[in-house]
PDB file of C-alpha atoms and ligand atoms in Angstrom:
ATOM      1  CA  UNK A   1      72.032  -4.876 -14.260  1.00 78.00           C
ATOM      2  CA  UNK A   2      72.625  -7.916 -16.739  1.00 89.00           C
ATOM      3  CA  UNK A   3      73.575 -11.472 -15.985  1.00 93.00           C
ATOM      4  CA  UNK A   4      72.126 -11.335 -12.481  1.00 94.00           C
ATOM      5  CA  UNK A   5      72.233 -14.747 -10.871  1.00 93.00           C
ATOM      6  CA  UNK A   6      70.968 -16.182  -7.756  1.00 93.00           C
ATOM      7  CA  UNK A   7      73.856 -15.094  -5.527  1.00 93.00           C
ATOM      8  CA  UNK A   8      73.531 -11.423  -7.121  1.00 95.00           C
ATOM      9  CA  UNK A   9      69.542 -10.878  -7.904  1.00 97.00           C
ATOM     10  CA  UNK A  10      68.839  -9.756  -4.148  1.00 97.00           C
ATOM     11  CA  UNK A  11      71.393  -7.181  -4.194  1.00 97.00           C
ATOM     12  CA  UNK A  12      70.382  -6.068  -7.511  1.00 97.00           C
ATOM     13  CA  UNK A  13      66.289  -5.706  -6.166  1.00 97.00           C
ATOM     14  CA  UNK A  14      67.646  -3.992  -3.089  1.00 97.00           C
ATOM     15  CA  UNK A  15      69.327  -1.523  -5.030  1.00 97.00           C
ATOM     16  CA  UNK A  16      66.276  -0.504  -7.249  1.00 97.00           C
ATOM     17  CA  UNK A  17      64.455  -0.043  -4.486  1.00 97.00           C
ATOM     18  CA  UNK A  18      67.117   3.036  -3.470  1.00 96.00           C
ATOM     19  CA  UNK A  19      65.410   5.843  -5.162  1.00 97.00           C
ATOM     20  CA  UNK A  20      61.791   4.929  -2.772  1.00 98.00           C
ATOM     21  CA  UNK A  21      61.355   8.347  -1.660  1.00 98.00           C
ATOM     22  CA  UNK A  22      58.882   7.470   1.288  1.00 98.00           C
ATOM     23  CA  UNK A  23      61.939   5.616   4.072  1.00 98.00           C
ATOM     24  CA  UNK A  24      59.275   3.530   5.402  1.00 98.00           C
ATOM     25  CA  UNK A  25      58.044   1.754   2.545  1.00 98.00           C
ATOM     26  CA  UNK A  26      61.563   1.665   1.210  1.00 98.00           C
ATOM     27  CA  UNK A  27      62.335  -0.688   4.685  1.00 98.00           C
ATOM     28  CA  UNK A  28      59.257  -2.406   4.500  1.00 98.00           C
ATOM     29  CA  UNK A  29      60.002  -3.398   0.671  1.00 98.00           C
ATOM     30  CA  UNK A  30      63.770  -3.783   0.867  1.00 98.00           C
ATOM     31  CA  UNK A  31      63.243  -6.175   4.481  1.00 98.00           C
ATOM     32  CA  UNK A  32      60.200  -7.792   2.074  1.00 98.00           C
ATOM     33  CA  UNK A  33      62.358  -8.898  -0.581  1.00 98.00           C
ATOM     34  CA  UNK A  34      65.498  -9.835   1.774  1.00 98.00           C
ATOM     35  CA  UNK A  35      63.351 -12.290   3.456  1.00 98.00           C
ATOM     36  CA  UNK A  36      61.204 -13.349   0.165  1.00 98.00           C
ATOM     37  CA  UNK A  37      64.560 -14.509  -0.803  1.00 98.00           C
ATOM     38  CA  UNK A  38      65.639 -16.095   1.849  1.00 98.00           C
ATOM     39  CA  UNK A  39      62.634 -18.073   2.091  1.00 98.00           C
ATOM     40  CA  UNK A  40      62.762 -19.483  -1.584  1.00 98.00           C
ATOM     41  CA  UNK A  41      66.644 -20.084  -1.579  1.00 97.00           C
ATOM     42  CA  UNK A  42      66.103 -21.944   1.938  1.00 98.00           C
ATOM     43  CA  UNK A  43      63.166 -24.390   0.422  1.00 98.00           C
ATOM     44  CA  UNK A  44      64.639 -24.762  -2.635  1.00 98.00           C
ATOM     45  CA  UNK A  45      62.103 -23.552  -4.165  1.00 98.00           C
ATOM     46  CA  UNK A  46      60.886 -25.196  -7.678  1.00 98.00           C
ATOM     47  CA  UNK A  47      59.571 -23.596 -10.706  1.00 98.00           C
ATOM     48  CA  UNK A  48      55.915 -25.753  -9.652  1.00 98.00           C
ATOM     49  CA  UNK A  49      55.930 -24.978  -6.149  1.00 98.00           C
ATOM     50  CA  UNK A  50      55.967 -20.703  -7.327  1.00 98.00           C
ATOM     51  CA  UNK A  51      53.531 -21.361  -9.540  1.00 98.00           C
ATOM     52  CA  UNK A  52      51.057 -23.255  -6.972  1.00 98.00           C
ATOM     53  CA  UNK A  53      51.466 -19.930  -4.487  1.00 98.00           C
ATOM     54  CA  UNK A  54      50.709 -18.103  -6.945  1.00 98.00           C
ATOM     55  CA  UNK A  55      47.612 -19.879  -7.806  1.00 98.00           C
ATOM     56  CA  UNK A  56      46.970 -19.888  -3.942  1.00 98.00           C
ATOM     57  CA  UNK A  57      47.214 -16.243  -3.567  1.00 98.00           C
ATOM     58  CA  UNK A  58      44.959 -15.651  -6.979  1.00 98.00           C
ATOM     59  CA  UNK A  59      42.360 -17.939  -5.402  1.00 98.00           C
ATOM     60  CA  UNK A  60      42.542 -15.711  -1.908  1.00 98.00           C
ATOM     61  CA  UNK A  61      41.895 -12.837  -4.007  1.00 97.00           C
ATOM     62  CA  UNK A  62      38.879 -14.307  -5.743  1.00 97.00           C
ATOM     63  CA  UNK A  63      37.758 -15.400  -2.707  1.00 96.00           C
ATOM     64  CA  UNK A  64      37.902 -11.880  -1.025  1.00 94.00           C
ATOM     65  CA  UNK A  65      34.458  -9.616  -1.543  1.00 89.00           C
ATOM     66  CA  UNK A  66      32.675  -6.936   0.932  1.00 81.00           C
ATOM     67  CA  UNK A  67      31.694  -9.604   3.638  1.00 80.00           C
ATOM     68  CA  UNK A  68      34.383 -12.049   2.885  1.00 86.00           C
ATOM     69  CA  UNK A  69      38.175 -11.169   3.773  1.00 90.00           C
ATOM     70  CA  UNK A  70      40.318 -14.271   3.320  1.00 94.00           C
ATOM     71  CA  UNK A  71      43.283 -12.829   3.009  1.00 94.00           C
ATOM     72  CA  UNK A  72      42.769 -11.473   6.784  1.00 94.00           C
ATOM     73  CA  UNK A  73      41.780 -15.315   7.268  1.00 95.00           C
ATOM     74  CA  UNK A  74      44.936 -16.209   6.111  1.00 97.00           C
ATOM     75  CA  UNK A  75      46.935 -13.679   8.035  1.00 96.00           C
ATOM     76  CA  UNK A  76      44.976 -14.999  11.266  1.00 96.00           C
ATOM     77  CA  UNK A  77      45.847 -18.698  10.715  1.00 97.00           C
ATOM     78  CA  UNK A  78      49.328 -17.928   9.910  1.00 98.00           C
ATOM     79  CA  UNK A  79      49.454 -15.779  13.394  1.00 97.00           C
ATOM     80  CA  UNK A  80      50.476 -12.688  11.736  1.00 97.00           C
ATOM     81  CA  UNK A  81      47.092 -11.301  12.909  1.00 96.00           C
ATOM     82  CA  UNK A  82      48.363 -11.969  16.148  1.00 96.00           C
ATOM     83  CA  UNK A  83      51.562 -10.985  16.220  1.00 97.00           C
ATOM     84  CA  UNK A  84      50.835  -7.854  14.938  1.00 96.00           C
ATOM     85  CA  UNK A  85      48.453  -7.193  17.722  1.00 94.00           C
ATOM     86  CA  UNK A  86      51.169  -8.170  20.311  1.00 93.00           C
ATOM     87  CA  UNK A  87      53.937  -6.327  18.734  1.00 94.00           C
ATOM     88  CA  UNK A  88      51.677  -3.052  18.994  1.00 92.00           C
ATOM     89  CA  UNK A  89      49.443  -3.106  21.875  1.00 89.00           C
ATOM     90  CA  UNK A  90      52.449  -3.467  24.834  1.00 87.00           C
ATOM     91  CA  UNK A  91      49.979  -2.488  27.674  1.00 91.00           C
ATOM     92  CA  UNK A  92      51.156  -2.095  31.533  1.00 93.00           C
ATOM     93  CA  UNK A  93      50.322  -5.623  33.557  1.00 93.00           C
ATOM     94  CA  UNK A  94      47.052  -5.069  34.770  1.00 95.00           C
ATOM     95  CA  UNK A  95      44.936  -3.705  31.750  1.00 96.00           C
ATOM     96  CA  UNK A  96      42.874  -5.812  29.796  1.00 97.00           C
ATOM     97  CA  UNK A  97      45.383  -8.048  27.474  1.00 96.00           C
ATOM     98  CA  UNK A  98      44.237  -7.245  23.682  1.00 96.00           C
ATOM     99  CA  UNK A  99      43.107  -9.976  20.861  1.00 96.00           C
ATOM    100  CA  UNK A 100      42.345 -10.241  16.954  1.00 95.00           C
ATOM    101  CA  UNK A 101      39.578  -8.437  15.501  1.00 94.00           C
ATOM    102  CA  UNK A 102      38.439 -11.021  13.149  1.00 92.00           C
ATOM    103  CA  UNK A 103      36.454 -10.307   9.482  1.00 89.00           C
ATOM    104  CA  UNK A 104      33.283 -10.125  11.118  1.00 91.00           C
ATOM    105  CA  UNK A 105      32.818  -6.629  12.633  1.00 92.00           C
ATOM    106  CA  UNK A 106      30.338  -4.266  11.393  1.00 90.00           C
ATOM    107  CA  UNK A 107      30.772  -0.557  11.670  1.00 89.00           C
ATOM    108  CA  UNK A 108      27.257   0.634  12.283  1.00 88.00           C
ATOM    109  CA  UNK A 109      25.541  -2.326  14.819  1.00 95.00           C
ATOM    110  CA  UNK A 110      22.023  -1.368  16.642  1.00 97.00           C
ATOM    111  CA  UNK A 111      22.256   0.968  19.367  1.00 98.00           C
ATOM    112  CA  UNK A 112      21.044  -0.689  22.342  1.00 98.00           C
ATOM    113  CA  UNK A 113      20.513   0.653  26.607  1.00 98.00           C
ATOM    114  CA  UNK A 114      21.942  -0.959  28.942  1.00 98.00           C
ATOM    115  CA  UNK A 115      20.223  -3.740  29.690  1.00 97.00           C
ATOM    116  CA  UNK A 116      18.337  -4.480  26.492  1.00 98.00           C
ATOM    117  CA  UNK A 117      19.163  -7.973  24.361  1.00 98.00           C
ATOM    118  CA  UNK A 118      21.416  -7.766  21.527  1.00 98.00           C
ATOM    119  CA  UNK A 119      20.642 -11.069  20.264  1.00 97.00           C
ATOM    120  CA  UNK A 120      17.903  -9.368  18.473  1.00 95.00           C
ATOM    121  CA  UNK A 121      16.558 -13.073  17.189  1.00 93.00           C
ATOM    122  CA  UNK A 122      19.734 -15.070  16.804  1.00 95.00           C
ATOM    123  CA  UNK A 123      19.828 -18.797  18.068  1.00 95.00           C
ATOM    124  CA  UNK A 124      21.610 -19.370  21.573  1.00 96.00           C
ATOM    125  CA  UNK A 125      21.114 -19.619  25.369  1.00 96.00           C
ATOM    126  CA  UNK A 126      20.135 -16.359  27.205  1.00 97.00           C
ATOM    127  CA  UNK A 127      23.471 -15.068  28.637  1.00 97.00           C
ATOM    128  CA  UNK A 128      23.807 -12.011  30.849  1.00 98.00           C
ATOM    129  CA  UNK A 129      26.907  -9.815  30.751  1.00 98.00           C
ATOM    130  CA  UNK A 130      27.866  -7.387  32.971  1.00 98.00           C
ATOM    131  CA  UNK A 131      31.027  -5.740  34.485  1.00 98.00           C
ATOM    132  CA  UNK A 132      32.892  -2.488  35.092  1.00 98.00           C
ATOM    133  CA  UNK A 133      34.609  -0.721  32.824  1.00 98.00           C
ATOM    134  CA  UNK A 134      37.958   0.886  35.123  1.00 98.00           C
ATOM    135  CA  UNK A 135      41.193   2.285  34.640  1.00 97.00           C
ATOM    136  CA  UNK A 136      44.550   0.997  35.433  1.00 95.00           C
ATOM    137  CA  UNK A 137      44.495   2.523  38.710  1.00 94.00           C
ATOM    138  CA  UNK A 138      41.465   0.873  39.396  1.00 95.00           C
ATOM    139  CA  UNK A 139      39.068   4.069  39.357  1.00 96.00           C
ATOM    140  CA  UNK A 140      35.733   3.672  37.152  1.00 97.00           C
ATOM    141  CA  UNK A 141      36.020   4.785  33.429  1.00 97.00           C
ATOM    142  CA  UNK A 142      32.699   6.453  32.858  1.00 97.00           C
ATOM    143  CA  UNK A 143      30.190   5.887  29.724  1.00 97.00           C
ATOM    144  CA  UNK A 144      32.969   4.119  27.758  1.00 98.00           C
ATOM    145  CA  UNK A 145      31.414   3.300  23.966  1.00 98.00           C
ATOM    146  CA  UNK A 146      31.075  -0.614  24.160  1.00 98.00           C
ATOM    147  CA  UNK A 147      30.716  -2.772  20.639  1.00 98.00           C
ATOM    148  CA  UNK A 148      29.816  -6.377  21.182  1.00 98.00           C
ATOM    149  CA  UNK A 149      29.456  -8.807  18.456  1.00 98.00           C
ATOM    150  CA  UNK A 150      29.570 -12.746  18.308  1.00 97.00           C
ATOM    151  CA  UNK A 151      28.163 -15.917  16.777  1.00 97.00           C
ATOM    152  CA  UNK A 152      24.905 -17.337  17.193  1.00 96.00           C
ATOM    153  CA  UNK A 153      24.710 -21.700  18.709  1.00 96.00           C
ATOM    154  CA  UNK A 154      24.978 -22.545  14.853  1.00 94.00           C
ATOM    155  CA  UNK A 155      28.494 -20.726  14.977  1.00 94.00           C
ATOM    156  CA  UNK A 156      27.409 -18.013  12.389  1.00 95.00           C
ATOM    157  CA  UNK A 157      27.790 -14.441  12.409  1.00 95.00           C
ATOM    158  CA  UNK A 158      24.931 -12.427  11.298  1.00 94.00           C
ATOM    159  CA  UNK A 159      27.153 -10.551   8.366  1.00 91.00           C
ATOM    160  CA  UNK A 160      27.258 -14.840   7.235  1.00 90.00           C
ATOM    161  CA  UNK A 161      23.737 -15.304   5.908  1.00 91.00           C
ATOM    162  CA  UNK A 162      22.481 -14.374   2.860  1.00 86.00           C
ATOM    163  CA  UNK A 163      19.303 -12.665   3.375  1.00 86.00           C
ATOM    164  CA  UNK A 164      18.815 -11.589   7.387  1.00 89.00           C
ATOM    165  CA  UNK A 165      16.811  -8.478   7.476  1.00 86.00           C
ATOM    166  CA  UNK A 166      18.485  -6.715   9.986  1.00 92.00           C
ATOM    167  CA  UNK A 167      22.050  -7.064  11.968  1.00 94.00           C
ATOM    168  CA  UNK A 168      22.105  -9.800  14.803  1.00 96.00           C
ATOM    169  CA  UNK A 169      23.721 -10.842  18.246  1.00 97.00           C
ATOM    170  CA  UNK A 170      26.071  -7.170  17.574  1.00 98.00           C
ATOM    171  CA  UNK A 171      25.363  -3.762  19.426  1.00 98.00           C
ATOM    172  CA  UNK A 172      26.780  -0.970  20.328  1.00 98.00           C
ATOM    173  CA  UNK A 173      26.204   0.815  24.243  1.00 98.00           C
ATOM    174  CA  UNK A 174      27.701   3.165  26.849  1.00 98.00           C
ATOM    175  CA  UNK A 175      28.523   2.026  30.326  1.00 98.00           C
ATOM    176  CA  UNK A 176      26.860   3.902  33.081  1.00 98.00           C
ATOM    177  CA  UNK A 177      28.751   7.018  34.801  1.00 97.00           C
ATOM    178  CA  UNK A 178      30.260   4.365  36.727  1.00 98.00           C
ATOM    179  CA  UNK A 179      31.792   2.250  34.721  1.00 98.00           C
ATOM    180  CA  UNK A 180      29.158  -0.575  34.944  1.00 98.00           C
ATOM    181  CA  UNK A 181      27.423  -2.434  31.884  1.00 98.00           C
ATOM    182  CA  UNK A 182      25.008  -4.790  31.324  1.00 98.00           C
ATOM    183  CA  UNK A 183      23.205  -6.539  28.834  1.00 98.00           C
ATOM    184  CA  UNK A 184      21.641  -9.739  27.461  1.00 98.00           C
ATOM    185  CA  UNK A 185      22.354 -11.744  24.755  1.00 98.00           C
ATOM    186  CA  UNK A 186      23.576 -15.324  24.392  1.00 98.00           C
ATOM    187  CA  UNK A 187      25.975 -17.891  25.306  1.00 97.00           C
ATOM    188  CA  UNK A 188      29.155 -17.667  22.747  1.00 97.00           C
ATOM    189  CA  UNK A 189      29.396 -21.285  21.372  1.00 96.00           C
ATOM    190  CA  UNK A 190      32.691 -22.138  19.453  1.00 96.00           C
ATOM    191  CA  UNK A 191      32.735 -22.161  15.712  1.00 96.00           C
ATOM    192  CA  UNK A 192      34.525 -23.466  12.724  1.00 96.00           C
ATOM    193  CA  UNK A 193      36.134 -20.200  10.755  1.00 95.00           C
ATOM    194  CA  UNK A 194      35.117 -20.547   7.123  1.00 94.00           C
ATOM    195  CA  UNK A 195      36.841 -23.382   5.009  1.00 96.00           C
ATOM    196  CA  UNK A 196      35.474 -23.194   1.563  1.00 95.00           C
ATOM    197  CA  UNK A 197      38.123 -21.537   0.328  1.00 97.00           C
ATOM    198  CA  UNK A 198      42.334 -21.502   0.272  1.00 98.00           C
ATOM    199  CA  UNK A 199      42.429 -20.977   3.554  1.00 98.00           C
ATOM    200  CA  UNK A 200      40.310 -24.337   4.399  1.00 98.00           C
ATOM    201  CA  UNK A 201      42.439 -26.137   1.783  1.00 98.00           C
ATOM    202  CA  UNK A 202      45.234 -24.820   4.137  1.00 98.00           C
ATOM    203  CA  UNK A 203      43.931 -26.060   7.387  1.00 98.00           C
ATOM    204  CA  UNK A 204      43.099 -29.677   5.721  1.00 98.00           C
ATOM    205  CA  UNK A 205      46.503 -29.824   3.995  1.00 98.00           C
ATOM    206  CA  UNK A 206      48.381 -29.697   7.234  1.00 98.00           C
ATOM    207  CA  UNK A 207      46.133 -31.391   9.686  1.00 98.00           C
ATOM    208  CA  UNK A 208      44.561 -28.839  11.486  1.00 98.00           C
ATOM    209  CA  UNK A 209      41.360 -28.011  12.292  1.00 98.00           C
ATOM    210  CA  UNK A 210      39.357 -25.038  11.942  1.00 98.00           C
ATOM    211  CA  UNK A 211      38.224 -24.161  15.293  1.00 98.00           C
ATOM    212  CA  UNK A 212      37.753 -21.183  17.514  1.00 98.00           C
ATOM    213  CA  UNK A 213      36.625 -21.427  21.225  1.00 98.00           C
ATOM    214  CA  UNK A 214      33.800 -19.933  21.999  1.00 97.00           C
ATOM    215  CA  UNK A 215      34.149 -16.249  22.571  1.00 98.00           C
ATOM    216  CA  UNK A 216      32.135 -12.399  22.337  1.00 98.00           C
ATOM    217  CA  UNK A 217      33.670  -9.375  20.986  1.00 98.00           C
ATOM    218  CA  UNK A 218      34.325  -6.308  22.834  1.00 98.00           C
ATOM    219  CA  UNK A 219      36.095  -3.466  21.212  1.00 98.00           C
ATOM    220  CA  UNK A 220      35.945  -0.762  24.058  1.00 98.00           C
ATOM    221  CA  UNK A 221      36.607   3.069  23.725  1.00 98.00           C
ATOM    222  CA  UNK A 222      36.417   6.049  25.859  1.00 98.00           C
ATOM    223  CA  UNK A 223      38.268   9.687  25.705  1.00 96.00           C
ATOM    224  CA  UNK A 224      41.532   9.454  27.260  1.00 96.00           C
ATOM    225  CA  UNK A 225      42.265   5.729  27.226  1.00 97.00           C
ATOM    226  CA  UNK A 226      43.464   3.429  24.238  1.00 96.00           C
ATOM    227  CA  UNK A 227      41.145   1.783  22.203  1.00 96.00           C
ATOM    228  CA  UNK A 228      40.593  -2.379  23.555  1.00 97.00           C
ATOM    229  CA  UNK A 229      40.013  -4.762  21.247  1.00 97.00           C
ATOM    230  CA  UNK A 230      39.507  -7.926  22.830  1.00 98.00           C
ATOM    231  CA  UNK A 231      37.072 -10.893  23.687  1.00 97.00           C
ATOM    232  CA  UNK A 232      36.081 -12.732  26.774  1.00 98.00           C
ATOM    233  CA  UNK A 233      36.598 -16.757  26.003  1.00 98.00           C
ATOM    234  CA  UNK A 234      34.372 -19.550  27.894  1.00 97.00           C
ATOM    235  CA  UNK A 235      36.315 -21.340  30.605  1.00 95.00           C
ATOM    236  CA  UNK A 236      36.744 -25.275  29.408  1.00 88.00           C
ATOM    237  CA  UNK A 237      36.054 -24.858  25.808  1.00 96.00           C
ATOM    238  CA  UNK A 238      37.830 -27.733  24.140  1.00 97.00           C
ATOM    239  CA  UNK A 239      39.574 -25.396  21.578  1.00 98.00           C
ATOM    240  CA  UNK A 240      41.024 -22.649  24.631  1.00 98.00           C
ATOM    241  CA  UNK A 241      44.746 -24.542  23.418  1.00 97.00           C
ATOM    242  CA  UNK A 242      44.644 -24.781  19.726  1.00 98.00           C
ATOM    243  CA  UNK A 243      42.577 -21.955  18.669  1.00 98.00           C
ATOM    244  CA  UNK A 244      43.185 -21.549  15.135  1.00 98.00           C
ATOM    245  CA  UNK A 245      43.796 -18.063  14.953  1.00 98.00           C
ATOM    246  CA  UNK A 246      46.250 -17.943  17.836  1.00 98.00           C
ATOM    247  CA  UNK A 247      44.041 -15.905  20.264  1.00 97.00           C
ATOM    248  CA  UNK A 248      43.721 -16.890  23.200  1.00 98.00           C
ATOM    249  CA  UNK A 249      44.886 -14.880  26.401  1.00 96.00           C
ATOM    250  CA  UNK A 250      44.318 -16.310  30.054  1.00 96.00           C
ATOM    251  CA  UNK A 251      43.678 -13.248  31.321  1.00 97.00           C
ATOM    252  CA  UNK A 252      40.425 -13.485  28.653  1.00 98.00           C
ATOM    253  CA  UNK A 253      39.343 -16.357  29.644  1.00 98.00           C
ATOM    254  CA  UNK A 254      36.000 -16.479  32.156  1.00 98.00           C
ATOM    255  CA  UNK A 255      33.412 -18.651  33.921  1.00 96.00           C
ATOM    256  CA  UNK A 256      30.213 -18.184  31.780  1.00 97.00           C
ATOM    257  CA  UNK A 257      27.872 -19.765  35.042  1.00 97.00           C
ATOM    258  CA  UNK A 258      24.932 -21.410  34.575  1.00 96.00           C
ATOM    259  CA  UNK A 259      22.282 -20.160  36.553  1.00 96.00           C
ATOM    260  CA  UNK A 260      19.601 -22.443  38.421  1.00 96.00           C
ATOM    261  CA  UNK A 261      16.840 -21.116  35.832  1.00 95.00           C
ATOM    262  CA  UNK A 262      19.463 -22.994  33.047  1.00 94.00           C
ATOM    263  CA  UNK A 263      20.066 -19.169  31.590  1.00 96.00           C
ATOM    264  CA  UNK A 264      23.880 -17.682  31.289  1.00 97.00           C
ATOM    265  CA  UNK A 265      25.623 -14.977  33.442  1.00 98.00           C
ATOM    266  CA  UNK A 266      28.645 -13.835  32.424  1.00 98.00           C
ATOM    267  CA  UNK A 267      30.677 -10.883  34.492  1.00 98.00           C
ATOM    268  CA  UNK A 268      33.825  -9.652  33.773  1.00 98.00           C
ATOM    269  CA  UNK A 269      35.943  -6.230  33.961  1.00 98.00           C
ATOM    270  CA  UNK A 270      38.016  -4.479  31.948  1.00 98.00           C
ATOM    271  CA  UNK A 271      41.016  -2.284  32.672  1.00 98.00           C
ATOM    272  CA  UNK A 272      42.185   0.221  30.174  1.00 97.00           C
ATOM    273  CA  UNK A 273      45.470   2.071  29.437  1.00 96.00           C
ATOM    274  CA  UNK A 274      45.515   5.160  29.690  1.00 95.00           C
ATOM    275  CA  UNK A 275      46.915   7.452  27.101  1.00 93.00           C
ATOM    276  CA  UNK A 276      49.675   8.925  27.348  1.00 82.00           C
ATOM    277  CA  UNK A 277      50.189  12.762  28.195  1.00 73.00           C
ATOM    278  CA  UNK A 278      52.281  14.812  26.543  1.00 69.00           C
ATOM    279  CA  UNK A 279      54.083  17.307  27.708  1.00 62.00           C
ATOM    280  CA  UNK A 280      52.473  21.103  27.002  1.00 57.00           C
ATOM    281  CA  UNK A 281      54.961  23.260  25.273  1.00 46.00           C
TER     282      UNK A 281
HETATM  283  C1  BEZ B 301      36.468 -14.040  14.865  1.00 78.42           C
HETATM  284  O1  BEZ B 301      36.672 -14.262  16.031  1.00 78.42           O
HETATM  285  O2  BEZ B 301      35.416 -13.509  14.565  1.00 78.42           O
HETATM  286  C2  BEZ B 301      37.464 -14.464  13.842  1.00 78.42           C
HETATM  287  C3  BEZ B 301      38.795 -14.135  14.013  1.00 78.42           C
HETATM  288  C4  BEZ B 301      39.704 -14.537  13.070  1.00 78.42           C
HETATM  289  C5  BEZ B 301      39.290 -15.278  11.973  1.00 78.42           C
HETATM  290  C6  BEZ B 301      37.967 -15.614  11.820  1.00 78.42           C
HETATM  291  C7  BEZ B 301      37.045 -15.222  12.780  1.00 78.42           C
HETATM  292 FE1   FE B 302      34.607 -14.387  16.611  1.00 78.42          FE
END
């Protein structure tokens, strides 16, 4: 392999990458560096421009720590969050369409009963949420393990200050033998996603603003059905058509009422997917 040029280099990477033992990291690699190609011979590509990716990607990196993931950010405002999601969650019509996860879920949120307040001190409205957990053939999916977590009215998660003394606006509950939860928290207001770093550069280098619409977090799990990860989006947000992570479903998007007492009520119910049974030998 001498005296490789730029009609001959691709081939020659392609071939190195014959003796991968694992097949599936031999496609992902070989597919990587077909396209990698592809994409620098088709912009031309200068000698500068490599350079300034690769000072983009460093600065991702620095960026990244154990409560900061920008190179997730950047996979969510390039949509590959998002297409990934759609690619692998191909649910029957009727469940509960799936969304991005986001950077900002925590693994062990407060346990709360049904009908306690998750806000646990963070800044909003009072908003009730309830609903029904069911399966696709409408039947009740009973005491399904619900995580919620959102922002509080400054459009902060609780994971993004410094020195909080204990998680807020996040919990974790079970839905009742019938399917049905409840609790209070409050209204999901929309927020900016974080632009002090490369990603932010991003957004302001081509015009676009950093905005999601206001939305809470549901990742939803019981024995027997797929895991949902999803949210429930406010009806009329400004941001429900440019949401800068690509998001947004219609089928996730509800009527957050306002009640005559000027609190929040928000109901809405999810349909799972079953899994799949396989045949007993
Ligand atoms: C979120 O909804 O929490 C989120 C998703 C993607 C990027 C940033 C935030
Ligand atoms: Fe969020």
């Amino acid at each position: 392999m001498r005296n490789l040029n730029q009609d001959t280099i691709t081939q020659a990477v392609i071939a190195r990458l014959a003796t991968t033992p694992d097949p599936r990291l031999k496609e992902i690699l070989t597919s990587l560096v077909q396209h990698l190609h592809a994409f620098a011979r088709e912009v031309k590509l200068t000698e500068e421009e490599w350079m300034q990716g690769i000072q983009f990607l460093t600065a991702t990196g620095h960026k990244c720590d154990d409560k900061r993931q920008e190179f997730i950010l950047l996979s969510d405002t390039l949509g590959l969050s998002m297409l990934t999601v759609a690619m692998n969650n191909d649910k029957p019509a009727g469940c509960t369409e799936p969304t991005v996860f986001g950077p900002f879920f925590l693994e062990d949120a407060p346990r709360f009963k049904l009908g306690e307040d998750v806000a646990g001190g963070a800044s909003g409205e009072p908003c009730l949420v309830h609903g029904t957990i069911k399966s696709l053939d409408g039947k009740p999916v009973p005491n399904a393990l619900i995580n919620v977590w959102q922002a509080d009215a400054d459009g902060n998660y609780d994971v993004q200050y410094a020195h909080l003394a204990k998680p807020q606006a996040r919990g974790i509950l079970n839905a009742d033998e019938n399917g049905n939860f409840y609790f209070k928290t409050i209204l999901a207001e929309a927020y900016p996603i974080p632009t002090d770093g490369p990603v932010g550069a991003m957004l302001k280098a081509t015009k676009n603003h950093p905005w999601r619409p206001a939305h809470l977090h549901f990742m939803i799990d019981a024995p027997g059905y797929e895991k949902l990860i999803t949210h429930v989006f406010r009806d009329e947000d400004q941001y429900l058509e440019s949401d800068v992570v690509f998001g947004v479903r219609s089928s996730l998007v509800a009527d957050w009422k306002k009640k005559p007492d000027g609190t929040y009520d928000l109901e809405y119910d999810f349909v799972l997917n079953p899994v799949k049974q396989t045949a007993k030998a």
